[in-house]
Every structure is written in structure tokens, then in C-alpha cells.
Amino acid sequence: MATLDAIGRGTIDTFAYVGGLARLAGRAAYYVFVAPFKGRPLRIERAFHQGMAVGVEALPIVSLITFFVGLILALNGAYELRKFGALQFVASAVAISMTRELGPLMTAIVVIGRSGSAFAAEIGTMKVTEEIDALETMALHPIQFLVTPKFLAMLFMMPCLTIWADFMGICGGLIFGITSADFTVAGYFQATLDALYKRDIFTGLIKSVMFGITITAVGCYEGFSTGAGAEEVGRSTTSAVVMSIFLVIIVDVIFTALFYFTGA
Amino acid sequence: MSAAAQTTPAANDAMISIRDLRVSYGSREILHGISFDIRRDETMVILGGSGSGKSTLLRTLVGLEKASSGEIWIRGKNMASATAADKEELRKRLGMSFQGGALFGSMTVGENVALPLREHTQLDDDTIRIMVRLKLDQVGLSGFENYKPSQLSGGMKKRAAVARAIAMDPEILFFDEPSAGLDPVIAAGIDNLIVKLKRAFRMTIVVVTHEMASAFIIADRMVLVDKGHIVALGTPQELQTSTHPRVRQFMDRIAEPEVHKEMDYLQMLTDGNED
Ligand SMILES: Nc1ncnc2c1ncn2[C@@H]1O[C@H](COP(=O)(O)OP(=O)(O)O)[C@@H](O)[C@H]1O
Ligand SMILES: [Mg+2]
């Protein structure tokens, strides 16, 4: 009985949490699509600053990580392919795994660590220091002011970072290709292009957008649910990271399955 | 709701009328039915020990907490029936200085003061810059536009917060514990600032504090709140000469019996609930 009770309660909590995320995302979207027509102009410059922090400043670490992930993919793929004397397929194996899965996923993981946690910490700190209250008493809407620019930045930057991540991963594979699999640089890129279909890249980009929405919603939601006291900020930052990773994986499963069964 | 209750607070010339206000956090009621008026252009000090519900009262007045029952009338309008647009309009006429300042840490002092002007007016950048300088002059922070809040001392943060609160020339200015956490000299400076603002502008000022000394310097009238009830309301002289035991205890700074046991503490917290 207790177990059933716990499962029931857990299910309700999960739906409530996801509902909270959806409401937050919905209200942020309102300020992008509806409010500008009601005399509340969209402030692009704040989104621009967020975009720099979320996207441009993440480039070095995203590049480094996805380059090595591409190399690791090549090494692991080659281990199996070599048995069949099919080492030339290493380029397509890397290309497809990177664009469909690991490009978006690794980018998401880095962005969670850098920006999802920062969103929670920023909003959480503002909550604790009454800055959120100050915004409200100044007739400024915290969601419009804080969350909408983050969503805009993420929606733009996640696909950009992901494309770059795909490219860096392929470069990682290239290193293996030319040193150990008799590829030339041009030959490796040609093999990559031959293996890739537009839909491989698009499905990856769709995932990256969904990941971006998830990360922003969780980061901001955790920030807003920060309780009183500085130690609460640490707690919400931690749970923003853990929840984001978990939900990104769930979203990944859903979309990968969707693409598989619809043939995309 | 009777017709009389509808019209009374609207008809008198009070800036803010509070009628039987009750506010709870969860199941714990903090304010147990509070009623009083704040007149136009007066400085009202809400005095009380810590934990008595002063901040809660102030937060409810500015719309940050919801009343569980009772009415708040501001400028003749019942807040319960005000539309979102009404409330937004009203908020542009309010200024609030928070206990910790609540300055936006990611912006400079100048940007903090400029923010409401940028967001709510069509003024161009040059005009805004001039207005920011003016407001900072008024609070004694000339030349600190480009400082970050983290570079300011406690007293300067309070002043910057006041500059931001008066940026839109509010009709009502709220202060939560303006001198808390400051040394006596700096605190006196903040008291003087409030007195100066009160002389310079026609503004209704509402100050929450537990500092007797500052209350007597700035108040036109004061109200003593204790455990979510009002125990006294009047001019500083009237409170000074009151014979009410709770007022005397507060005025004469007689110590509460100390609580050492958890049950006593919980009892003390819930005391006010049995009206
Ligand atoms: N957000 C909150 N949630 C629950 N209880 C609160 C909250 N804020 C204040 N309280 C409680 O309400 C009581 C009154 O608090 P407050 O209005 O801040 O008092 P004061 O400002 O007079 O010191 C205190 O016992 C405090 O613990
Ligand atoms: Mg307080």
C-alpha cells in the first residue's frame, strides 16, 4: 500500500513539475508572440547578451568536448568495423552518430553545466535578495524581464552550437581517419557528406531546440522556486542540473523514438 | 459587502485604507484583522518588534502577498476588484525601498535608477541620464552612477535603493526597515534623508521599522503592531504618553521573557491566532 501510495504521489509530483515547466514556457512565449502587439515591446538587447553568454562563450568548451567525442566514436566504431574489414565506414558511423545524437546531446550537457545552472543561480539569488519582488513593485514582469530573453537566446543558440558541435565531432573522427584508416582529408569529408542526409542534421537540430526549451524551463523554474536563504540557491542550482540532464535524456528518448517510427 | 463598506474608504481622503486585513502564510495567520488609514501626504511609521508582521503588512500593501480576507483601498480604489491593468498603473505610482536594497546586482547604480524610466516612459537616453543624476543627487550619491551595487557600503546601497524608488516620482513611497543593519551614524543619515524627501516632495510615506529613535524622527503618525494586531495608533506624542502596557513595554524597552523551550517558542508564535 505504501509503495502504491509513493508511486501515486511521485506521479502527481512529476506531472505537477512538468506542468509548471510548461506554464513557465508558455508565459515566456506570450511575451514573445502576443505582448508586443499589446504595447509591451520585446527587448532584443537582453536576449542578445544572454545569447553571447549561452552560445558564444560556450564555443571553446563545446568544440573541445565534441572533438574528442568524435574521436572516441571513431575509435570505438573502428574496433568493430575492423573485424569486417569495413574500416572505410568509420566516416559515416561518426557522421550519423554525431549529427543525430551526440552533437545535440553533448551540446546540451555543456549548456546545462554552463547556462542551466547559471539561470537557476541568477534567478534564485534575485529571489533571495528580493530583486524579483523589486521587479514586481516596479510593474516589471519577472518572466518577461528574465525568462523570455533566455528562451530567445537558447532557441537561437542551441541549433548554432549543435551544428558547430557536429562539425567538430566530424573533425575528431577525421583525425582517426587520416592517421589510422588511410583516409585523405578530402576523402574523409566526401565520405561524410555521402553518408549524411539532410534529415540526419534536421532531426539533430529539432532535438537541440527541444533540449534548449527544456534546459531554460528547468533552470528558470528551479530559480523561481528557491526558498528563503542563500543555501537554497545552491540547492536549486544543483537540482536544475540534475533535473535538466534527466529531462533532456527523456526528451531525447521520445524524439529519437518518434523519428525512428516516422522514418525521419 | 454592504454599500457603506463600499463607499466609506473611497469617500474619506485617505491615501490607503486597510479594513480588517488578514494575511496567512500557508495555514499560519500572520495578520489578524488589521484596520487603519494612511492619510494623503503624511508619513506613517509602522512600528513593531521583529516577527510581528510588519514586512508582511507592507508586502501586502504593495501587492506582493495576497490578503486572505479584508480590504485594501488605495487612492479610493478597492484592490480586490482592481483589474490587472489598474494594478499595473498603480504600481507605477508606488516606490518601494526593500530592507536589503534589492538593487539589481548585474547593473550599475545608474542603470538601476534608470530601469523604471527606460521601461515605463518614452524619454530619450539623455533625459534619462539627467534624471538619474538628479535622483542620485537627491539621495546624496552624486557621481556614483557607474558603481556596481557590490561596491557600495550598506548605507549607500539603501540610498541607491531610495533613488530607484523615487525615479518615477511616486505618490506613495514605502520603506522596509530603512535603518536596519546600519551603524547609528549612517542610520541617522537615512532618517534625515527620509525627512528631507518628505519636506521636498508631496508624497505619502510609509515606513516599517523596529527602531524607536528613527520612528520618532520621521513619523507624523505611527501605528504599533504586535503579533499581527494593532495595539496603538497616534501621533508620536500620543504614543509617548500612552499608558497601554504593550506600548509602554515597547517604548521603555522592557525585555520579553526569554524563550528557551521549543514548545514555548511555538506557543509564542501561535499566540496571536486566538483572537
Ligand atoms: N514567506 C514566508 N513564509 C512563511 N512565513 C513567513 C514568510 N515571511 C515571513 N514569515 C513569518 O511571518 C512572521 C512575520 O514576519 P514579518 O512580516 O517578516 O515580520 P517583521 O517584518 O515584523 O519582522 C514571522 O514569524 C515570519 O517567520
Ligand atoms: Mg521585516
Coordinates of C-alpha atoms and ligand atoms in Angstrom, one line a residue:
Chain A
M1 CA 0.0 0.0 0.0
A2 CA 2.8 2.4 1.0
T3 CA 4.6 1.6 -2.3
L4 CA 1.5 2.3 -4.3
D5 CA 1.0 5.5 -2.4
A6 CA 4.5 6.6 -3.1
I7 CA 4.2 5.8 -6.8
G8 CA 0.9 7.7 -6.9
R9 CA 2.4 10.7 -5.1
G10 CA 5.5 10.6 -7.3
T11 CA 3.4 10.5 -10.5
I12 CA 1.4 13.5 -9.3
D13 CA 4.5 15.4 -8.4
T14 CA 6.1 14.6 -11.8
F15 CA 3.0 15.9 -13.7
A16 CA 2.9 19.0 -11.5
Y17 CA 6.6 19.7 -12.2
V18 CA 6.2 19.2 -15.9
G19 CA 3.0 21.3 -15.8
G20 CA 5.0 24.1 -14.0
L21 CA 7.6 24.0 -16.7
A22 CA 5.0 24.2 -19.5
R23 CA 3.3 27.1 -17.8
L24 CA 6.6 29.0 -17.5
A25 CA 7.5 28.3 -21.1
G26 CA 4.0 29.3 -22.2
R27 CA 4.2 32.6 -20.3
A28 CA 7.6 33.3 -21.7
A29 CA 6.2 32.6 -25.2
Y30 CA 3.3 35.0 -24.5
Y31 CA 5.8 37.9 -24.2
V32 CA 7.4 37.0 -27.5
F33 CA 4.4 36.4 -29.6
V34 CA 1.4 38.3 -28.0
A35 CA 2.6 41.0 -25.7
P36 CA 4.5 43.1 -28.4
F37 CA 1.1 43.6 -30.0
K38 CA -0.3 45.0 -26.8
G39 CA 2.3 47.7 -26.3
R40 CA 4.9 45.7 -24.4
P41 CA 7.8 45.7 -26.8
L42 CA 10.2 42.8 -27.0
R43 CA 13.7 43.9 -25.7
I44 CA 16.1 42.2 -28.1
E45 CA 19.3 43.6 -26.4
R46 CA 18.8 41.5 -23.3
A47 CA 18.3 38.4 -25.4
F48 CA 21.5 39.3 -27.3
H49 CA 23.5 39.5 -24.0
Q50 CA 22.1 36.1 -23.0
G51 CA 22.9 34.7 -26.4
M52 CA 26.6 35.8 -26.0
A53 CA 26.7 34.1 -22.6
V54 CA 24.9 30.9 -23.6
G55 CA 26.3 30.5 -27.1
V56 CA 29.4 32.4 -28.0
E57 CA 31.2 31.9 -24.7
A58 CA 30.4 28.2 -24.8
L59 CA 32.2 27.7 -28.1
P60 CA 35.6 26.7 -26.8
I61 CA 34.4 24.0 -24.4
V62 CA 31.8 22.7 -26.8
S63 CA 34.4 22.5 -29.5
L64 CA 36.9 20.7 -27.3
I65 CA 34.4 18.1 -25.9
T66 CA 32.7 17.3 -29.2
F67 CA 36.1 17.0 -31.0
F68 CA 37.1 14.3 -28.5
V69 CA 33.7 12.7 -28.6
G70 CA 34.1 12.4 -32.4
L71 CA 37.5 10.8 -32.0
I72 CA 36.2 8.4 -29.4
L73 CA 33.3 7.4 -31.7
A74 CA 35.8 6.7 -34.5
L75 CA 38.0 4.6 -32.2
N76 CA 35.1 2.6 -30.8
G77 CA 33.5 2.2 -34.3
A78 CA 36.7 1.1 -35.8
Y79 CA 37.2 -1.6 -33.2
E80 CA 34.1 -3.3 -34.5
L81 CA 34.3 -2.3 -38.2
R82 CA 37.9 -3.6 -38.5
K83 CA 36.7 -7.2 -37.8
F84 CA 34.7 -7.0 -41.0
G85 CA 37.4 -5.2 -42.9
A86 CA 35.0 -2.2 -43.2
L87 CA 37.2 0.5 -41.8
Q88 CA 36.1 2.9 -44.5
F89 CA 32.6 3.1 -42.9
V90 CA 34.1 4.8 -39.9
A91 CA 33.4 8.2 -41.5
S92 CA 29.7 7.5 -41.9
A93 CA 29.4 6.0 -38.5
V94 CA 30.9 9.1 -36.9
A95 CA 28.8 11.4 -39.1
I96 CA 25.5 9.8 -38.3
S97 CA 26.1 9.4 -34.6
M98 CA 27.3 12.9 -34.2
T99 CA 24.5 14.7 -36.1
R100 CA 21.6 12.6 -35.0
E101 CA 22.6 12.1 -31.4
L102 CA 25.9 13.1 -29.8
G103 CA 26.2 16.6 -31.3
P104 CA 22.9 17.8 -29.8
L105 CA 23.3 15.7 -26.6
M106 CA 26.9 16.8 -25.8
T107 CA 26.0 20.4 -26.5
A108 CA 23.0 20.1 -24.2
I109 CA 25.2 18.7 -21.4
V110 CA 27.7 21.5 -21.7
V111 CA 24.9 24.1 -21.9
I112 CA 23.2 22.6 -18.8
G113 CA 26.5 22.9 -16.9
R114 CA 27.2 26.4 -18.0
S115 CA 23.9 28.1 -18.5
G116 CA 21.1 26.0 -17.0
S117 CA 22.9 26.2 -13.6
A118 CA 23.6 29.9 -14.1
F119 CA 19.9 30.6 -14.9
A120 CA 18.9 28.9 -11.6
A121 CA 21.6 30.7 -9.6
E122 CA 20.8 34.1 -11.1
I123 CA 17.0 33.9 -10.6
G124 CA 17.5 32.1 -7.2
T125 CA 19.8 34.8 -6.0
M126 CA 17.4 37.5 -7.2
K127 CA 14.6 35.7 -5.3
V128 CA 16.6 35.6 -2.1
T129 CA 17.7 39.3 -2.3
E130 CA 14.1 40.4 -3.0
E131 CA 15.1 41.6 -6.5
I132 CA 12.3 39.6 -8.0
D133 CA 9.9 41.4 -5.7
A134 CA 11.5 44.7 -6.6
L135 CA 10.8 44.0 -10.3
E136 CA 7.2 43.4 -9.5
T137 CA 6.8 46.5 -7.4
M138 CA 8.3 48.4 -10.4
A139 CA 5.5 47.0 -12.6
L140 CA 8.0 44.9 -14.5
H141 CA 7.1 41.3 -15.1
P142 CA 9.9 38.9 -13.9
I143 CA 9.1 36.4 -16.6
Q144 CA 9.2 38.9 -19.4
F145 CA 12.2 40.6 -17.9
L146 CA 14.3 37.5 -17.0
V147 CA 12.9 34.4 -18.7
T148 CA 11.9 35.5 -22.2
P149 CA 15.4 36.7 -23.2
K150 CA 16.8 33.4 -22.0
F151 CA 14.4 31.4 -24.2
L152 CA 15.1 33.6 -27.2
A153 CA 18.8 33.2 -26.7
M154 CA 18.5 29.4 -26.3
L155 CA 16.2 28.9 -29.2
F156 CA 18.7 30.6 -31.5
M157 CA 22.0 29.4 -29.9
M158 CA 21.3 25.7 -29.3
P159 CA 21.0 24.9 -33.1
C160 CA 24.0 27.0 -33.9
L161 CA 26.1 25.3 -31.2
T162 CA 24.8 22.0 -32.3
I163 CA 25.9 22.5 -35.9
W164 CA 29.3 23.5 -34.8
A165 CA 29.4 20.5 -32.4
D166 CA 28.5 18.2 -35.3
F167 CA 31.4 19.7 -37.4
M168 CA 33.9 19.4 -34.5
G169 CA 32.9 15.8 -33.9
I170 CA 33.4 15.0 -37.5
C171 CA 36.8 16.7 -37.3
G172 CA 37.6 14.4 -34.3
G173 CA 36.7 11.4 -36.5
L174 CA 38.8 12.8 -39.3
I175 CA 41.9 12.7 -37.1
F176 CA 41.4 8.9 -36.7
G177 CA 40.5 8.6 -40.4
I178 CA 43.7 10.1 -41.7
T179 CA 46.1 8.6 -39.1
S180 CA 44.7 5.1 -39.0
A181 CA 42.2 4.4 -41.7
D182 CA 44.0 5.5 -44.9
F183 CA 41.7 8.5 -45.5
T184 CA 42.7 11.7 -47.1
V185 CA 41.2 14.9 -45.6
A186 CA 39.1 15.5 -48.8
G187 CA 38.2 11.8 -49.0
Y188 CA 37.0 11.7 -45.3
F189 CA 34.8 14.8 -45.8
Q190 CA 33.4 13.3 -49.1
A191 CA 32.6 10.0 -47.3
T192 CA 30.9 12.1 -44.5
L193 CA 28.8 14.0 -47.0
D194 CA 27.8 10.9 -48.9
A195 CA 26.7 9.3 -45.6
L196 CA 24.6 12.2 -44.4
Y197 CA 21.1 13.0 -45.4
K198 CA 19.6 16.4 -44.7
R199 CA 17.2 14.7 -42.3
D200 CA 20.1 13.5 -40.1
I201 CA 21.1 17.1 -39.5
F202 CA 17.5 18.3 -39.1
T203 CA 16.4 15.7 -36.6
G204 CA 19.5 16.7 -34.5
L205 CA 18.6 20.3 -34.8
I206 CA 15.0 19.6 -33.7
K207 CA 16.3 17.8 -30.7
S208 CA 18.6 20.7 -29.9
V209 CA 15.7 23.1 -29.9
M210 CA 13.7 20.8 -27.6
F211 CA 16.7 20.5 -25.3
G212 CA 17.1 24.2 -25.2
I213 CA 13.5 24.7 -24.2
T214 CA 13.9 22.0 -21.5
I215 CA 17.1 23.5 -20.1
T216 CA 15.7 27.0 -19.9
A217 CA 12.4 26.0 -18.4
V218 CA 14.1 23.8 -15.7
G219 CA 16.8 26.4 -14.9
C220 CA 14.3 29.3 -14.5
Y221 CA 11.7 27.2 -12.8
E222 CA 14.2 26.0 -10.2
G223 CA 15.4 29.6 -9.8
F224 CA 11.9 30.8 -9.1
S225 CA 11.2 28.0 -6.6
T226 CA 14.2 28.9 -4.5
G227 CA 13.2 29.3 -0.8
A228 CA 14.5 31.8 1.6
G229 CA 18.2 31.8 2.4
A230 CA 21.5 31.7 0.5
E231 CA 21.9 28.0 0.9
E232 CA 18.7 27.5 -1.0
V233 CA 20.3 29.0 -4.1
G234 CA 22.9 26.1 -4.1
R235 CA 20.1 23.6 -3.7
S236 CA 18.1 25.0 -6.7
T237 CA 21.3 25.2 -8.8
T238 CA 22.0 21.5 -8.1
S239 CA 18.5 20.3 -8.8
A240 CA 18.4 22.4 -12.0
V241 CA 21.4 20.5 -13.3
V242 CA 20.2 17.1 -12.2
M243 CA 16.6 17.7 -13.5
S244 CA 17.8 19.1 -16.8
I245 CA 20.1 16.2 -17.5
F246 CA 17.3 13.8 -16.7
L247 CA 14.6 15.6 -18.7
V248 CA 17.0 16.1 -21.7
I249 CA 17.5 12.3 -21.8
I250 CA 13.7 11.7 -21.6
V251 CA 13.1 14.3 -24.4
D252 CA 15.9 12.6 -26.3
V253 CA 14.3 9.2 -26.0
I254 CA 10.9 10.5 -27.0
F255 CA 12.2 12.3 -30.1
T256 CA 14.6 9.5 -31.2
A257 CA 11.7 7.0 -31.0
L258 CA 9.5 9.5 -32.8
F259 CA 12.0 9.9 -35.6
Y260 CA 12.6 6.2 -35.8
F261 CA 8.9 5.2 -36.1
T262 CA 8.1 8.0 -38.6
G263 CA 11.2 7.2 -40.6
A264 CA 12.7 10.7 -40.3
Chain B
M1 CA -20.5 43.6 1.1
S2 CA -22.7 46.5 2.3
A3 CA -23.0 49.7 0.5
A4 CA -21.4 51.6 3.4
A5 CA -18.3 49.4 3.3
Q6 CA -18.1 50.1 -0.4
T7 CA -18.1 53.8 0.0
T8 CA -16.6 54.6 3.3
P9 CA -12.9 54.1 2.4
A10 CA -13.4 55.6 -1.0
A11 CA -15.2 58.7 0.3
N12 CA -12.7 59.7 3.0
D13 CA -9.5 61.4 1.8
A14 CA -7.2 58.6 3.0
M15 CA -4.5 57.5 0.6
I16 CA -4.6 54.0 1.9
S17 CA -7.4 52.4 3.8
I18 CA -7.0 49.0 5.4
R19 CA -10.1 47.2 6.6
D20 CA -10.0 44.0 8.7
L21 CA -6.9 42.7 6.8
R22 CA -5.9 39.1 7.4
V23 CA -2.8 37.6 5.8
S24 CA -1.6 34.0 6.2
Y25 CA 1.4 32.0 5.1
G26 CA 0.0 28.6 4.5
S27 CA -2.2 27.8 7.5
R28 CA -0.4 30.2 9.8
E29 CA -2.2 33.6 10.0
I30 CA 0.3 36.4 10.5
L31 CA -2.0 39.5 10.4
H32 CA -5.2 39.0 12.4
G33 CA -7.6 41.6 11.1
I34 CA -5.9 45.0 10.8
S35 CA -7.7 48.3 10.1
F36 CA -6.3 51.8 9.8
D37 CA -6.0 54.7 7.4
I38 CA -2.9 56.3 6.0
R39 CA -3.7 59.9 5.1
R40 CA -2.6 61.7 1.9
D41 CA 0.9 63.2 2.2
E42 CA 1.5 62.0 5.8
T43 CA 4.5 59.9 6.9
M44 CA 3.1 56.8 8.7
V45 CA 5.5 54.6 10.6
I46 CA 4.6 51.0 11.2
L47 CA 6.4 50.1 14.4
G48 CA 6.7 46.7 16.0
G49 CA 9.0 44.0 17.3
S50 CA 10.7 41.7 14.8
G51 CA 8.4 38.9 13.6
S52 CA 5.3 41.0 14.4
G53 CA 4.2 41.0 10.8
K54 CA 5.3 44.5 9.7
S55 CA 7.0 43.4 6.5
T56 CA 4.1 41.1 5.7
L57 CA 1.8 44.1 6.1
L58 CA 4.0 46.2 3.8
R59 CA 4.3 43.4 1.2
T60 CA 0.5 43.0 1.2
L61 CA 0.0 46.8 0.7
V62 CA 2.2 46.8 -2.4
G63 CA 0.6 43.6 -3.7
L64 CA 3.4 41.1 -3.2
E65 CA 1.3 39.0 -0.8
K66 CA -2.4 38.2 -1.1
A67 CA -4.8 39.0 1.7
S68 CA -6.9 36.0 2.8
S69 CA -9.7 38.4 3.7
G70 CA -10.3 42.1 4.3
E71 CA -9.9 45.1 2.1
I72 CA -7.1 47.4 0.9
W73 CA -8.2 50.7 -0.7
I74 CA -5.5 52.7 -2.4
R75 CA -6.4 56.1 -3.8
G76 CA -10.0 55.4 -3.4
K77 CA -9.9 52.1 -5.3
N78 CA -10.6 48.7 -3.8
M79 CA -7.6 46.5 -4.7
A80 CA -9.7 43.3 -4.6
S81 CA -11.8 44.5 -7.5
A82 CA -9.0 46.2 -9.4
T83 CA -8.1 44.8 -12.8
A84 CA -4.5 43.8 -13.7
A85 CA -4.2 47.0 -15.7
D86 CA -5.4 49.1 -12.7
K87 CA -2.8 47.4 -10.5
E88 CA 0.0 47.9 -13.0
E89 CA -1.0 51.6 -13.3
L90 CA -0.9 51.9 -9.5
R91 CA 2.4 50.2 -9.2
K92 CA 4.0 52.8 -11.4
R93 CA 2.9 55.4 -8.8
L94 CA 4.4 53.4 -5.9
G95 CA 8.1 53.3 -4.9
M96 CA 9.4 50.7 -2.6
S97 CA 12.8 50.5 -0.8
F98 CA 13.5 47.0 0.3
Q99 CA 15.3 46.0 3.5
G100 CA 18.4 44.8 1.7
G101 CA 18.2 47.3 -1.0
A102 CA 17.3 44.7 -3.7
L103 CA 19.4 46.5 -6.2
F104 CA 20.0 44.5 -9.4
G105 CA 23.5 43.2 -8.9
S106 CA 24.1 42.8 -12.7
M107 CA 23.5 46.5 -13.3
T108 CA 25.3 49.7 -12.2
V109 CA 23.7 52.1 -9.8
G110 CA 22.8 54.4 -12.7
E111 CA 21.2 51.6 -14.6
N112 CA 19.2 50.5 -11.6
V113 CA 17.7 54.0 -11.2
A114 CA 17.2 54.3 -15.0
L115 CA 15.4 51.0 -15.3
P116 CA 11.8 52.1 -14.4
L117 CA 12.3 55.2 -16.6
R118 CA 13.5 53.1 -19.5
E119 CA 10.7 50.6 -19.2
H120 CA 7.8 52.9 -18.4
T121 CA 8.5 56.2 -20.2
Q122 CA 9.3 57.3 -23.7
L123 CA 12.1 59.5 -22.5
D124 CA 15.3 59.5 -24.6
D125 CA 18.6 58.4 -23.2
D126 CA 20.0 61.9 -22.5
T127 CA 16.9 62.9 -20.5
I128 CA 17.1 59.7 -18.6
R129 CA 20.7 60.3 -17.8
I130 CA 19.9 63.7 -16.4
M131 CA 17.0 62.4 -14.3
V132 CA 19.2 59.6 -12.9
R133 CA 21.8 62.2 -11.9
L134 CA 19.1 64.3 -10.3
K135 CA 17.7 61.4 -8.3
L136 CA 21.2 60.3 -7.2
D137 CA 21.9 64.0 -6.1
Q138 CA 18.7 63.9 -4.0
V139 CA 19.8 60.9 -2.1
G140 CA 23.4 62.1 -1.7
L141 CA 25.0 59.8 -4.1
S142 CA 26.2 62.2 -6.8
G143 CA 28.7 60.7 -9.1
F144 CA 28.1 57.0 -8.2
E145 CA 26.3 56.2 -11.5
N146 CA 28.9 53.7 -12.7
Y147 CA 29.4 51.8 -9.4
K148 CA 28.1 48.3 -9.1
P149 CA 25.9 47.7 -6.0
S150 CA 28.5 45.3 -4.7
Q151 CA 31.0 48.2 -4.5
L152 CA 28.7 50.3 -2.2
S153 CA 28.5 50.3 1.6
G154 CA 25.3 49.3 3.3
G155 CA 24.1 52.9 3.8
M156 CA 25.0 53.8 0.2
K157 CA 23.0 50.8 -1.0
K158 CA 20.0 52.0 0.9
R159 CA 20.4 55.4 -0.6
A160 CA 20.7 54.0 -4.1
A161 CA 17.5 51.9 -3.5
V162 CA 15.7 55.1 -2.5
A163 CA 16.9 56.8 -5.6
R164 CA 15.4 53.9 -7.7
A165 CA 12.2 54.0 -5.7
I166 CA 11.7 57.8 -6.4
A167 CA 12.8 57.5 -10.0
M168 CA 9.2 57.7 -11.2
D169 CA 8.2 60.4 -8.8
P170 CA 5.8 58.1 -6.8
E171 CA 2.8 59.3 -4.9
I172 CA 3.4 56.7 -2.2
L173 CA 6.9 55.7 -1.0
F174 CA 7.3 52.5 1.1
F175 CA 10.3 51.7 3.2
D176 CA 11.0 48.3 4.8
E177 CA 13.4 48.8 7.7
P178 CA 15.4 51.7 6.2
S179 CA 18.0 51.8 9.0
A180 CA 18.2 48.1 9.9
G181 CA 21.8 46.7 9.8
L182 CA 23.4 50.2 9.7
D183 CA 25.5 51.8 12.4
P184 CA 23.8 54.6 14.3
V185 CA 25.5 57.4 12.4
I186 CA 24.7 56.0 9.0
A187 CA 21.1 55.2 10.2
A188 CA 20.6 58.8 11.3
G189 CA 21.7 59.8 7.8
I190 CA 19.0 57.7 6.3
D191 CA 16.4 59.2 8.8
N192 CA 17.5 62.6 7.7
L193 CA 17.1 61.6 4.0
I194 CA 13.5 60.5 4.6
V195 CA 12.7 63.7 6.5
K196 CA 14.3 65.6 3.6
L197 CA 12.3 63.7 1.0
K198 CA 9.1 64.3 3.0
R199 CA 9.8 68.1 3.0
A200 CA 10.8 68.3 -0.6
F201 CA 8.0 66.3 -2.2
R202 CA 4.3 65.9 -1.6
M203 CA 4.4 62.2 -1.0
T204 CA 2.7 59.7 1.2
I205 CA 5.5 57.8 3.0
V206 CA 5.0 54.5 4.8
V207 CA 8.0 53.3 6.8
V208 CA 8.3 50.0 8.6
T209 CA 10.8 49.9 11.4
H210 CA 11.6 48.5 14.8
E211 CA 13.9 51.4 15.6
M212 CA 12.1 53.7 18.1
A213 CA 14.5 56.5 17.7
S214 CA 14.1 56.8 13.9
A215 CA 10.3 56.3 14.2
F216 CA 10.1 59.5 16.4
I217 CA 12.2 61.5 14.0
I218 CA 10.3 60.7 10.8
A219 CA 6.7 59.9 11.8
D220 CA 3.7 62.2 11.5
R221 CA 1.7 59.4 13.0
M222 CA 2.6 55.9 14.0
V223 CA 1.0 52.5 14.5
L224 CA 2.3 49.9 16.8
V225 CA 1.9 46.3 15.5
D226 CA 2.3 43.4 17.9
K227 CA 1.8 39.7 16.9
G228 CA -0.4 40.7 13.9
H229 CA -2.6 43.0 15.9
I230 CA -2.7 46.8 16.1
V231 CA -2.1 47.9 19.7
A232 CA -1.9 51.6 19.3
L233 CA -2.2 54.3 16.7
G234 CA -1.5 58.0 17.0
T235 CA 1.0 60.8 16.8
P236 CA 4.4 60.3 18.4
Q237 CA 3.3 62.4 21.4
E238 CA 0.2 60.3 21.9
L239 CA 2.2 57.1 21.8
Q240 CA 4.9 58.6 24.1
T241 CA 2.3 59.3 26.8
S242 CA 0.2 56.2 26.3
T243 CA -0.5 54.0 29.3
H244 CA -1.2 50.9 27.3
P245 CA 1.0 48.1 28.8
R246 CA 2.3 46.8 25.4
V247 CA 3.0 50.3 24.2
R248 CA 4.8 51.1 27.5
Q249 CA 6.8 47.9 27.2
F250 CA 7.9 48.8 23.7
M251 CA 8.6 52.5 24.5
D252 CA 10.5 51.7 27.6
R253 CA 12.3 48.7 26.0
I254 CA 11.3 46.2 28.7
A255 CA 12.6 42.8 27.7
E256 CA 10.3 39.9 26.7
P257 CA 10.7 36.9 29.0
E258 CA 13.2 34.7 27.1
V259 CA 12.1 31.6 25.5
H260 CA 14.3 28.6 25.8
K261 CA 11.9 25.7 25.2
E262 CA 10.7 24.8 21.7
M263 CA 7.1 24.5 22.9
D264 CA 7.2 28.0 24.4
Y265 CA 8.5 29.4 21.2
L266 CA 5.8 27.7 19.1
Q267 CA 3.2 28.9 21.7
M268 CA 4.5 32.4 21.3
L269 CA 4.3 32.3 17.5
T270 CA 0.7 31.0 17.6
D271 CA -0.4 33.2 20.4
G272 CA -1.9 35.8 18.1
N273 CA -4.1 33.2 16.5
E274 CA -6.6 33.1 19.3
D275 CA -8.2 36.5 18.7
Ligands
LIG1 N1 7.4 33.8 3.1 C1 7.1 33.4 4.3 N2 6.6 32.2 4.6 C2 6.3 31.8 5.8 N3 6.3 32.5 6.9 C3 6.8 33.8 6.8 C4 7.2 34.3 5.5 N4 7.6 35.5 5.7 C5 7.5 35.8 7.0 N5 7.0 34.7 7.6 C6 6.7 34.7 9.1 O1 5.8 35.7 9.4 C7 6.0 36.3 10.6 C8 6.1 37.8 10.4 O2 7.1 38.1 9.5 P1 7.5 39.6 9.1 O3 6.3 40.2 8.5 O4 8.7 39.5 8.2 O5 7.8 40.3 10.4 P2 8.6 41.6 10.7 O6 8.9 42.3 9.4 O7 7.7 42.4 11.6 O8 9.9 41.2 11.4 C9 7.3 35.7 11.1 O9 7.0 34.8 12.1 C10 7.9 35.0 9.9 O10 8.6 33.9 10.3
MG2 MG 10.7 42.8 8.4

